[in-house]
Short mmCIF file of C-alpha atoms in Angstrom, two decimals:
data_model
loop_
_atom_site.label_atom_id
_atom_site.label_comp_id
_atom_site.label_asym_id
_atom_site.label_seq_id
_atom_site.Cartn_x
_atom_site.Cartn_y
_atom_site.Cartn_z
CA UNK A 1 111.31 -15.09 -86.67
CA UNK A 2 112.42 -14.95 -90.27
CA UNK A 3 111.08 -17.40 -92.98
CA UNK A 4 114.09 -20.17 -93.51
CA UNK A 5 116.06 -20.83 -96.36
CA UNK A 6 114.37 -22.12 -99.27
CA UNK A 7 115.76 -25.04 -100.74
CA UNK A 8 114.68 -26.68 -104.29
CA UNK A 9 114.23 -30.54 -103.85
CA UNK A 10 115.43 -31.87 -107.00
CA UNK A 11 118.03 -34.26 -108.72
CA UNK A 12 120.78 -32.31 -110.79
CA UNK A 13 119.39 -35.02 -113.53
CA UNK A 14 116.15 -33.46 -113.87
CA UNK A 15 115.32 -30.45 -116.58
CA UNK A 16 114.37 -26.96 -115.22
CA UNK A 17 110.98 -27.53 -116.86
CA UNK A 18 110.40 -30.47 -114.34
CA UNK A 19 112.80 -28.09 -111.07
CA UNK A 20 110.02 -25.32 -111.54
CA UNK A 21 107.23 -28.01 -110.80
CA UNK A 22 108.65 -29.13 -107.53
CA UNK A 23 107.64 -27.45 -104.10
CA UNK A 24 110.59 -26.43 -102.30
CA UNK A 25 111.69 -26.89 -98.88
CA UNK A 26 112.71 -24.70 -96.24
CA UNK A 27 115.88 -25.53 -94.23
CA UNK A 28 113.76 -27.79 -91.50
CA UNK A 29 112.10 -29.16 -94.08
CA UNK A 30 115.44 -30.18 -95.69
CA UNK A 31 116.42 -31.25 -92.18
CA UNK A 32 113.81 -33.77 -92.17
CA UNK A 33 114.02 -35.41 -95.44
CA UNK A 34 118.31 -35.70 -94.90
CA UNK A 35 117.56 -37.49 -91.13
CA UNK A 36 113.89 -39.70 -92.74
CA UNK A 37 117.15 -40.87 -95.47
CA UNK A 38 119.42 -42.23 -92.87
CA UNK A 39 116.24 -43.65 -90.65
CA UNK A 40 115.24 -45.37 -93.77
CA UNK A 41 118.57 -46.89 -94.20
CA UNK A 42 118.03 -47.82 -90.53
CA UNK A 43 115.08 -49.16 -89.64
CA UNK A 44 116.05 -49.72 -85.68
CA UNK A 45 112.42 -47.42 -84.80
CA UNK A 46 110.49 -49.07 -87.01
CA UNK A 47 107.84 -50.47 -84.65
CA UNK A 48 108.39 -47.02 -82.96
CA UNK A 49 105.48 -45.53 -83.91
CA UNK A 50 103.44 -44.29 -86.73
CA UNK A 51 105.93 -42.53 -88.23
CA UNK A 52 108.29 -45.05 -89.42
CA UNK A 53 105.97 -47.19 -91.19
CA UNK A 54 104.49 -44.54 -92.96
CA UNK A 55 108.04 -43.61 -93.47
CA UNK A 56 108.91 -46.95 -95.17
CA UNK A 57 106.95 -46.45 -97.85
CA UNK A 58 108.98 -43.92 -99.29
CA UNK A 59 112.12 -43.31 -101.50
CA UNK A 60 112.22 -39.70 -101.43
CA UNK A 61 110.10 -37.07 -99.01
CA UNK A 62 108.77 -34.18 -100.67
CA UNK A 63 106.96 -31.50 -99.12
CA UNK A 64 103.64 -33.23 -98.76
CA UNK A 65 105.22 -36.33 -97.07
CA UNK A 66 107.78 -33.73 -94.37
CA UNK A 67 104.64 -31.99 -93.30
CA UNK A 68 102.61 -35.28 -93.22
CA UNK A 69 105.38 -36.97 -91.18
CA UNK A 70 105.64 -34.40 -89.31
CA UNK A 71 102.20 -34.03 -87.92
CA UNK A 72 102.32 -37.78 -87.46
CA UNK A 73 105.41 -37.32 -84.92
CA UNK A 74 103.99 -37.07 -81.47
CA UNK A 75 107.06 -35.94 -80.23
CA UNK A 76 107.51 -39.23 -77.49
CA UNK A 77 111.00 -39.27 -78.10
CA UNK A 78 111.06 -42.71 -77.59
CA UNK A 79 113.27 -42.77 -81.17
CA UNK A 80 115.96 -40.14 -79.89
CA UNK A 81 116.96 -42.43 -76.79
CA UNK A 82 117.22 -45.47 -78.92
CA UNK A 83 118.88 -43.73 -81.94
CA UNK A 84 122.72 -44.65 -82.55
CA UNK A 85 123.40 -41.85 -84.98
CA UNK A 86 122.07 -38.85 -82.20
CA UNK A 87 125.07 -36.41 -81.50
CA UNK A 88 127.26 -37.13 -80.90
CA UNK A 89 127.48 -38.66 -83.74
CA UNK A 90 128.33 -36.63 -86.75
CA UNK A 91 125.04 -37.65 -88.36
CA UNK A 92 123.27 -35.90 -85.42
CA UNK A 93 119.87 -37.46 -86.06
CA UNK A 94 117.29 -35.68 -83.89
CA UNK A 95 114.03 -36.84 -85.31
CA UNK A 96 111.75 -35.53 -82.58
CA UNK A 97 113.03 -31.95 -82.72
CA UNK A 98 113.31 -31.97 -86.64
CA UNK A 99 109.62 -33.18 -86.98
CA UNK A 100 108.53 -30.70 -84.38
CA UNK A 101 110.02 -27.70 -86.14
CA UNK A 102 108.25 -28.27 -89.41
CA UNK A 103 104.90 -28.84 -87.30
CA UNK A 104 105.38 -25.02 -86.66
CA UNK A 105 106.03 -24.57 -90.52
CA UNK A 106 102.84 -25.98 -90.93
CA UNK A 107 100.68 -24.67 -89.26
CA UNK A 108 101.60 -21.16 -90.44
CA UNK A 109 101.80 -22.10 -94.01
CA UNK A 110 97.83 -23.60 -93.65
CA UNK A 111 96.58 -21.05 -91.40
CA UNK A 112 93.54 -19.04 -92.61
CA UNK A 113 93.46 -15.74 -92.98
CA UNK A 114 96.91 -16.60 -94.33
CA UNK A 115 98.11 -13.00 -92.72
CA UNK A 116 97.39 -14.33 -89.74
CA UNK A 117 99.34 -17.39 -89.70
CA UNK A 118 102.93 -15.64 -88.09
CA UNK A 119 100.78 -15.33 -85.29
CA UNK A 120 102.08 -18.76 -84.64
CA UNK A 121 105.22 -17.36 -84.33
CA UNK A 122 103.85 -15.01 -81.90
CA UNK A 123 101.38 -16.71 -79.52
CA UNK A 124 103.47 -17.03 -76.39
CA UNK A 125 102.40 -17.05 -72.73
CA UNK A 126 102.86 -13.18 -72.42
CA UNK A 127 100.78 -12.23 -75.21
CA UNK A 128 98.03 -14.91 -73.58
CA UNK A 129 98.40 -13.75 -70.52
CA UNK A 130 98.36 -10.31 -71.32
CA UNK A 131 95.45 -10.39 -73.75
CA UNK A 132 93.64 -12.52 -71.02
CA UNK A 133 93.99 -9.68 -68.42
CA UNK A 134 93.18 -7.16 -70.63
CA UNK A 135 89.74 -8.46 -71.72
CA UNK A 136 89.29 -9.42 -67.89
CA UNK A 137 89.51 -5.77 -67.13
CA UNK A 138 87.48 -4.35 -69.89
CA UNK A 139 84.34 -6.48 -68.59
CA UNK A 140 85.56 -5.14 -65.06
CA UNK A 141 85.70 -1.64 -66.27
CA UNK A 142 82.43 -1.90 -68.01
CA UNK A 143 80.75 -3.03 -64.84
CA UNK A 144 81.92 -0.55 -62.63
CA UNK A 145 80.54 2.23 -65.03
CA UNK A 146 77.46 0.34 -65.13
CA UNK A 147 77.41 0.33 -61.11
CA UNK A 148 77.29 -3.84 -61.26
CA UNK A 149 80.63 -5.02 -60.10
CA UNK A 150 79.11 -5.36 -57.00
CA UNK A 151 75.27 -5.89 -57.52
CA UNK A 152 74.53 -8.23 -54.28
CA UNK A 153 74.00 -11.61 -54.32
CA UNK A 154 71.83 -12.95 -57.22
CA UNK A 155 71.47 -16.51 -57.24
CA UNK A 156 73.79 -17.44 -59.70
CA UNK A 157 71.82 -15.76 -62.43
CA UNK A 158 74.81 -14.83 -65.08
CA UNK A 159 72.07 -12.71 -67.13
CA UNK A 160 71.62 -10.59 -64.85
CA UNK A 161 75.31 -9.08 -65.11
CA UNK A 162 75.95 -9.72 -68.98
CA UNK A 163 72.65 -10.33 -70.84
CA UNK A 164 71.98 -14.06 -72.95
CA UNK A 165 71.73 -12.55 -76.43
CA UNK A 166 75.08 -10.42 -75.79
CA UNK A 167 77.06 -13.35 -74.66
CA UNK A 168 75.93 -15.55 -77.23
CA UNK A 169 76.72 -13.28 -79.94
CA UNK A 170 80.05 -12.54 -78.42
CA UNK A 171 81.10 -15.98 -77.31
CA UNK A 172 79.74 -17.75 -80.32
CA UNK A 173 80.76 -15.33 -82.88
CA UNK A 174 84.40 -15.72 -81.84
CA UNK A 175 83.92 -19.19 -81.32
CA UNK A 176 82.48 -19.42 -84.50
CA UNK A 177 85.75 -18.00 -86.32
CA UNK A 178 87.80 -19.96 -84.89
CA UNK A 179 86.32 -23.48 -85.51
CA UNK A 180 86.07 -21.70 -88.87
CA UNK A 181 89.95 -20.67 -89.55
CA UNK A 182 90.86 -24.04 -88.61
CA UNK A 183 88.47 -26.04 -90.64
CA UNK A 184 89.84 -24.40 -93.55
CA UNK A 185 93.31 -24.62 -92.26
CA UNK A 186 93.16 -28.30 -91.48
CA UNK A 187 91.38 -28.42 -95.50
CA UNK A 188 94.36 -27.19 -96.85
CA UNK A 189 96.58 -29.40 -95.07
CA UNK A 190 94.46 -32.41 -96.08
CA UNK A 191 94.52 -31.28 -99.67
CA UNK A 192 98.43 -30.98 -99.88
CA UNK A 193 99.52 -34.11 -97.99
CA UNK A 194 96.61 -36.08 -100.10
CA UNK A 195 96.87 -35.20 -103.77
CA UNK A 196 93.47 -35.22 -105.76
CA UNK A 197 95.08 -37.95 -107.92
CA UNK A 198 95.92 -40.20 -104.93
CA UNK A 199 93.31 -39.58 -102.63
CA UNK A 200 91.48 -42.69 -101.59
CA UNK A 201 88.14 -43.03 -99.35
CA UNK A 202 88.00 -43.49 -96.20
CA UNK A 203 86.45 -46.92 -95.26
CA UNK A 204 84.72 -47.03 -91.69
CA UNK A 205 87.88 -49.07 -90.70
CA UNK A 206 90.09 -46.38 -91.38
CA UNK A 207 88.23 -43.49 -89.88
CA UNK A 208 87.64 -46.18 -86.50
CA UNK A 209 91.33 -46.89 -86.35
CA UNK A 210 92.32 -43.36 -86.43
CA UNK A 211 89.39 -42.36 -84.25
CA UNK A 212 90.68 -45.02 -81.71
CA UNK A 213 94.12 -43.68 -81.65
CA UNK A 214 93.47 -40.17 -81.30
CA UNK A 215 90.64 -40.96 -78.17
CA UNK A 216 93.36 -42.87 -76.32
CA UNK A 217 96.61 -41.28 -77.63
CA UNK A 218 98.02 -44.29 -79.02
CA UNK A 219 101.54 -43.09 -79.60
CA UNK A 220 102.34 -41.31 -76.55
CA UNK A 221 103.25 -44.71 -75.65
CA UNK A 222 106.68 -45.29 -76.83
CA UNK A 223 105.71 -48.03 -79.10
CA UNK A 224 106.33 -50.15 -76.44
CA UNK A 225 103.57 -49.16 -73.67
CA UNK A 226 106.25 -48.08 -71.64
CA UNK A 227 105.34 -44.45 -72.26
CA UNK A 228 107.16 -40.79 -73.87
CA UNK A 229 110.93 -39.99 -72.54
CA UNK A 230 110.75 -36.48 -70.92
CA UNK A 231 113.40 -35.12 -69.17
CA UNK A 232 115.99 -38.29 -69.12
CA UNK A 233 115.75 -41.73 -71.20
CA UNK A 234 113.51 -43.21 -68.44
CA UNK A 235 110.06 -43.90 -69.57
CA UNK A 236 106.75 -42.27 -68.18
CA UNK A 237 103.46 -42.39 -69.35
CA UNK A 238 102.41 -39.35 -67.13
CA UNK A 239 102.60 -37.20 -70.54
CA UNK A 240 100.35 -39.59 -72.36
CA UNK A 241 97.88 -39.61 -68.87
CA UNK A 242 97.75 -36.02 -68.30
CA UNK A 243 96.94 -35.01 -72.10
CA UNK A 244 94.19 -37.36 -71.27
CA UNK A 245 92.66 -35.51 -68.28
CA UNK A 246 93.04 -32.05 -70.29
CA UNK A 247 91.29 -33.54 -73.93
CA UNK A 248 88.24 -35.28 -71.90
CA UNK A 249 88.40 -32.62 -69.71
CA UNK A 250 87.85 -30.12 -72.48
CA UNK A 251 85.25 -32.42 -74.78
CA UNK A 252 83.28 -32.24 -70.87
CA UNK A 253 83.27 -28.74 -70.64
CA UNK A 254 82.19 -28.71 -74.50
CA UNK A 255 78.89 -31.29 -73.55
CA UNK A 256 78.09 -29.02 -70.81
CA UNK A 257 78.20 -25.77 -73.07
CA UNK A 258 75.85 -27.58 -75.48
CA UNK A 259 73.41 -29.15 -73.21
CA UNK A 260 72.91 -26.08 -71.54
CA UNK A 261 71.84 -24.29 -74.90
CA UNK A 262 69.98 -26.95 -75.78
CA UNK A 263 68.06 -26.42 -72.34
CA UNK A 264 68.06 -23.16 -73.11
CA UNK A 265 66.61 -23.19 -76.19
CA UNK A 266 64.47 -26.46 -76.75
CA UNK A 267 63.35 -26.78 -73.48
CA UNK A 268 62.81 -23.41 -72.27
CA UNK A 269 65.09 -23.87 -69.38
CA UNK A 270 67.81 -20.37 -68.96
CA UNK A 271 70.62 -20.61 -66.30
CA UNK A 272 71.33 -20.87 -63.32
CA UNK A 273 71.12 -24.90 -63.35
CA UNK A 274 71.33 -26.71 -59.82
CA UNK A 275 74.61 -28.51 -58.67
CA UNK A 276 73.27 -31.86 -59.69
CA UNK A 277 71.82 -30.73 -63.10
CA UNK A 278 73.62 -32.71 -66.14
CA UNK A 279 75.46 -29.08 -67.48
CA UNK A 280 77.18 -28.85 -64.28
CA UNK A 281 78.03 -31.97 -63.29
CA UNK A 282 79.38 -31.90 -66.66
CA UNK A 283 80.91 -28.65 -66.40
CA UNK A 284 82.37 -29.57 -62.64
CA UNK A 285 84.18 -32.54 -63.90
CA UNK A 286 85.50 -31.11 -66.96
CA UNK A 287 86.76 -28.13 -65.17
CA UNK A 288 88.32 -31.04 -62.95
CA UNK A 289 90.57 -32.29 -65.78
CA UNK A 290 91.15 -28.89 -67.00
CA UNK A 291 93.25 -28.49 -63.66
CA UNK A 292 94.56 -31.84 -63.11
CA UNK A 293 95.77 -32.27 -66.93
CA UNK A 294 97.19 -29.00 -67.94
CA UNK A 295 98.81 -28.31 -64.62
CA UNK A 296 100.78 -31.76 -65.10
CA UNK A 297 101.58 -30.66 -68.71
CA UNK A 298 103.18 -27.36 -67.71
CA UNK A 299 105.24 -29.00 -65.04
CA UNK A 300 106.84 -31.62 -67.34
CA UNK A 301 107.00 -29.23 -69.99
CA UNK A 302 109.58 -27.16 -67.75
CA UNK A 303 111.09 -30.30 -66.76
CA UNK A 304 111.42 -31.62 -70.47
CA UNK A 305 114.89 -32.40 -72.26
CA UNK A 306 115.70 -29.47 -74.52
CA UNK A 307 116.59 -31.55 -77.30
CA UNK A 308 112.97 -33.80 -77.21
CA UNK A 309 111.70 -30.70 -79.29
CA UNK A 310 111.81 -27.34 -80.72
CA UNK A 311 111.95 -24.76 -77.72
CA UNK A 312 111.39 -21.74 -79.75
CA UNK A 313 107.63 -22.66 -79.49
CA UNK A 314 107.70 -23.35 -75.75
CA UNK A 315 105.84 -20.14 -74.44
CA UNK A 316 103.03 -21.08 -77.33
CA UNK A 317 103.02 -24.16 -75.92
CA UNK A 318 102.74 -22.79 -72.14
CA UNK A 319 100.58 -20.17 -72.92
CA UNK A 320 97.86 -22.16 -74.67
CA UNK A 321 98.50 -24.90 -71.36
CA UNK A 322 98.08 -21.77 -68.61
CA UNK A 323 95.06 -20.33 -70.85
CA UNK A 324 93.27 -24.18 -70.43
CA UNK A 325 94.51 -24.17 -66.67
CA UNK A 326 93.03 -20.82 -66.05
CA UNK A 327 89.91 -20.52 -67.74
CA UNK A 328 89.01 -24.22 -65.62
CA UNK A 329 90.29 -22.32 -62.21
CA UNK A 330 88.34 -19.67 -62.78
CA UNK A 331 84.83 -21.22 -64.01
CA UNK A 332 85.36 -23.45 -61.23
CA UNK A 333 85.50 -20.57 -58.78
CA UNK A 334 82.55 -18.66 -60.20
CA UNK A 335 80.72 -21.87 -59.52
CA UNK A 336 81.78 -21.68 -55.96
CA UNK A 337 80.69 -17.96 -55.28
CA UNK A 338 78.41 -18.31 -57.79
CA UNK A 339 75.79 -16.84 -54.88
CA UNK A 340 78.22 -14.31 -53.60
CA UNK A 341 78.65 -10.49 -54.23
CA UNK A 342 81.73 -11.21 -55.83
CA UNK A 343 79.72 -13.46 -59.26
CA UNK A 344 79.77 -10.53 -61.45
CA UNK A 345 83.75 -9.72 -60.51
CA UNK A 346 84.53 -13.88 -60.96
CA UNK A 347 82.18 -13.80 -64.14
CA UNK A 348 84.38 -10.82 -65.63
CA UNK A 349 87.46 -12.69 -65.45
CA UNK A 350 86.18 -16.13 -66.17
CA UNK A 351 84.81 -14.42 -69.42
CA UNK A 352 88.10 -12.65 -70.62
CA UNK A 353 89.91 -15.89 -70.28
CA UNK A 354 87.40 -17.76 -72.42
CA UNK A 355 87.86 -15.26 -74.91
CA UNK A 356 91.52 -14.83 -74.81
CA UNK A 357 91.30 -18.48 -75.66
CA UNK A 358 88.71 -18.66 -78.88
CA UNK A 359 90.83 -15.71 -79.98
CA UNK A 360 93.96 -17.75 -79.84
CA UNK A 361 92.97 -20.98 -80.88
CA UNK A 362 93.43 -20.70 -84.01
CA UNK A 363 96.75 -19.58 -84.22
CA UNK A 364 98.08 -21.71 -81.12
CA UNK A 365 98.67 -25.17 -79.76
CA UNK A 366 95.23 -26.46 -80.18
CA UNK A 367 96.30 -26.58 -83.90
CA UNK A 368 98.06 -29.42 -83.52
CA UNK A 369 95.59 -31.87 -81.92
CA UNK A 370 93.49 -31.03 -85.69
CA UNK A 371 96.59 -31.56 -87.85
CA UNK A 372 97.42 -34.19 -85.82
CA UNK A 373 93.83 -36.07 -86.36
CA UNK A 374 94.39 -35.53 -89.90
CA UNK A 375 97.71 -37.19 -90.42
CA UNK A 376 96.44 -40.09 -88.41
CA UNK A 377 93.79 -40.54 -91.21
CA UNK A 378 95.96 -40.50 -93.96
CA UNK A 379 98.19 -43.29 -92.09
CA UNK A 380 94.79 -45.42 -91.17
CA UNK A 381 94.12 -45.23 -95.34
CA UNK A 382 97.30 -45.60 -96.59
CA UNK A 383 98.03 -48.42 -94.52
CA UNK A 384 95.33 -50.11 -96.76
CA UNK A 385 96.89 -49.10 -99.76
CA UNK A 386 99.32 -51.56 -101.77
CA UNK A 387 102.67 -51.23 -100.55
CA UNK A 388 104.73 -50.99 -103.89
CA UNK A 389 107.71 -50.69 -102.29
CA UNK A 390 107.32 -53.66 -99.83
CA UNK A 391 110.65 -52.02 -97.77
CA UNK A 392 108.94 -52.17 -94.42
CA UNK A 393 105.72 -53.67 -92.62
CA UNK A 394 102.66 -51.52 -90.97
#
């Protein structure tokens, strides 16, 4: 995908001492600051969502405000349905797909290493798939040469096919990076949408409000409760329910990862744990959601309305959905025939998938939960900011 068109956002009135101090856009940035004009003229979405609020408190959208916006859009489409100047109408407002188009801008212009960030561009479901099968057989490989593939039963004890202190130092190492790129890539983000000379703490009531509406997904409602449009103007909140099962089904998995090193480490306690032991009960349930929510995902995501988004990033959007989908299928399987002959085969491709997923995190889908978060705080603090303007209400 080549970079789009730079554009310079500046009046012919100003000097080109004060032009050479403005960020430019890009083309979909551009995009988004001609359609945020004619929604401010507007103002029919204003109780919408998020956006528009945040929206109202501005004359002109410079770079920092598109991406801020932009990561504030969930993408409902709620505001597409209900727009009067969508094509065709000649002003061909399409906020949903404008917002979501810059989200990708984003996230490669933030990413760190900042080489890395086309992989954005990149990260579809073959390359996930692919990278995902080829770990899998690498482990495979490395067992059959070690004569394990096949060991006999052995209770369920992991270590005994891959040892503790090599998994760890695999697992958490890549793990470790990518928590890492996108800390600092979320940093930036924050930085550039939140100017040092405007910045403003965050007061508990701020961080609990946007807290709250990234724990129950406040805006995949419509605005209305009603729920996101999908494929047709008809409202469903099965898009706002089954990102629900897949983000508590994740944070599960993630408690049962770290109470099991905890029992591993503080209380002395290695793996295998019984059924009814807190890391898999956690585990079980999370892996649960991890079907449930990510399966539902994929199938409206085929069924979706091309114009409720940007489908250039649809197969980085399915792949990062099948990578969740498959790495809970398969832990949930190893679980199963956990006391089989066939653990260490299960455990080989339960693994690669795990890593084919810390290896794409960071330059994939789960992005845009993080980004996401962050916008939400800015619109929790500015919200308690004066309101010079006074064009709109919050």
């Amino acid at each position: 995908m080549q970079s789009p068109e730079i554009i310079q956002a500046a009046s012919p009135s100003q000097s080109a001492a004060q032009q050479d101090l403005i960020p430019l856009l890009n083309v979909h940035e551009a995009e988004v600051d001609r359609q945020m004009h004619i929604c401010n003229a507007c103002r029919y979405c204003e109780g919408f969502c998020a956006v528009f609020p945040a929206m109202t408190r501005r004359l002109d959208f410079a770079k920092a405000d598109v991406h801020y916006l932009a990561n504030l859009c969930h993408n409902c489409g709620a505001c597409l349905h209900a727009c009067q100047y969508a094509a065709p109408h000649e002003f061909a407002v399409n906020v949903p797909q404008a917002m979501a188009k810059v989200r990708l801008n984003t996230y490669v212009e933030y990413a760190w290493p900042g080489r890395l960030g086309k992989l954005y561009e990149r990260n579809g479901l073959t390359l996930s798939l692919a990278l995902a099968a080829s770990l899998a057989l690498f482990l495979l490989l490395t067992l059959l040469v070690k004569g394990t593939l096949f060991p006999g039963p052995l209770a369920g004890n992991f270590y005994a096919i891959f040892p503790h202190n090599t998994l760890a130092l695999m697992f958490g190492g890549a793990f470790g990076f990518a928590i890492l790129a996108l800390a600092i890539g979320v940093t930036r983000f924050w930085r550039a949408i939140s100017p040092a000379d405007a910045q403003a703490l965050a007061s508990g009531a701020a961080i609990a409000e946007a807290s709250g509406a990234v724990l129950k997904l406040k805006y995949l409602d419509g605005g209305h409760g009603q729920g996101c449009n999908n494929e047709s103007d008809r409202f469903t909140l099965w898009r706002r329910r089954f990102h629900h099962f897949t983000f508590y089904g994740f944070m599960l998995c993630l408690a049962s990862t770290s109470v099991a090193t905890l029992y591993h480490y503080l209380l002395g306690l290695p793996a295998p744990y019984p059924l009814l032991s807190l890391p898999v009960v956690l585990g079980t349930l999370g892996g649960i959601g991890l079907l449930i929510g990510p399966a539902g995902l994929l199938w409206l995501n085929y069924r979706r309305d091309p114009e409720h988004g940007d489908r250039a990033q649809a197969p980085m959007d399915r792949g990062f959905i099948v990578l969740l989908f498959l790495i809970s299928l398969t832990g949930l399987a190893l679980l199963a025939w956990r006391d089989s002959g066939a653990m260490a085969l299960l455990l080989a491709v339960h693994l690669g998938t795990v890593m084919a997923f810390f290896l794409t995190m960071p330059y994939g889908k789960f992005a845009h939960g993080i980004f996401r978060s962050a916008a939400l705080l800015k619109h929790a603090i500015e919200k308690r900011q004066p309101d010079n303007l006074k064009l709109g209400s919050d």
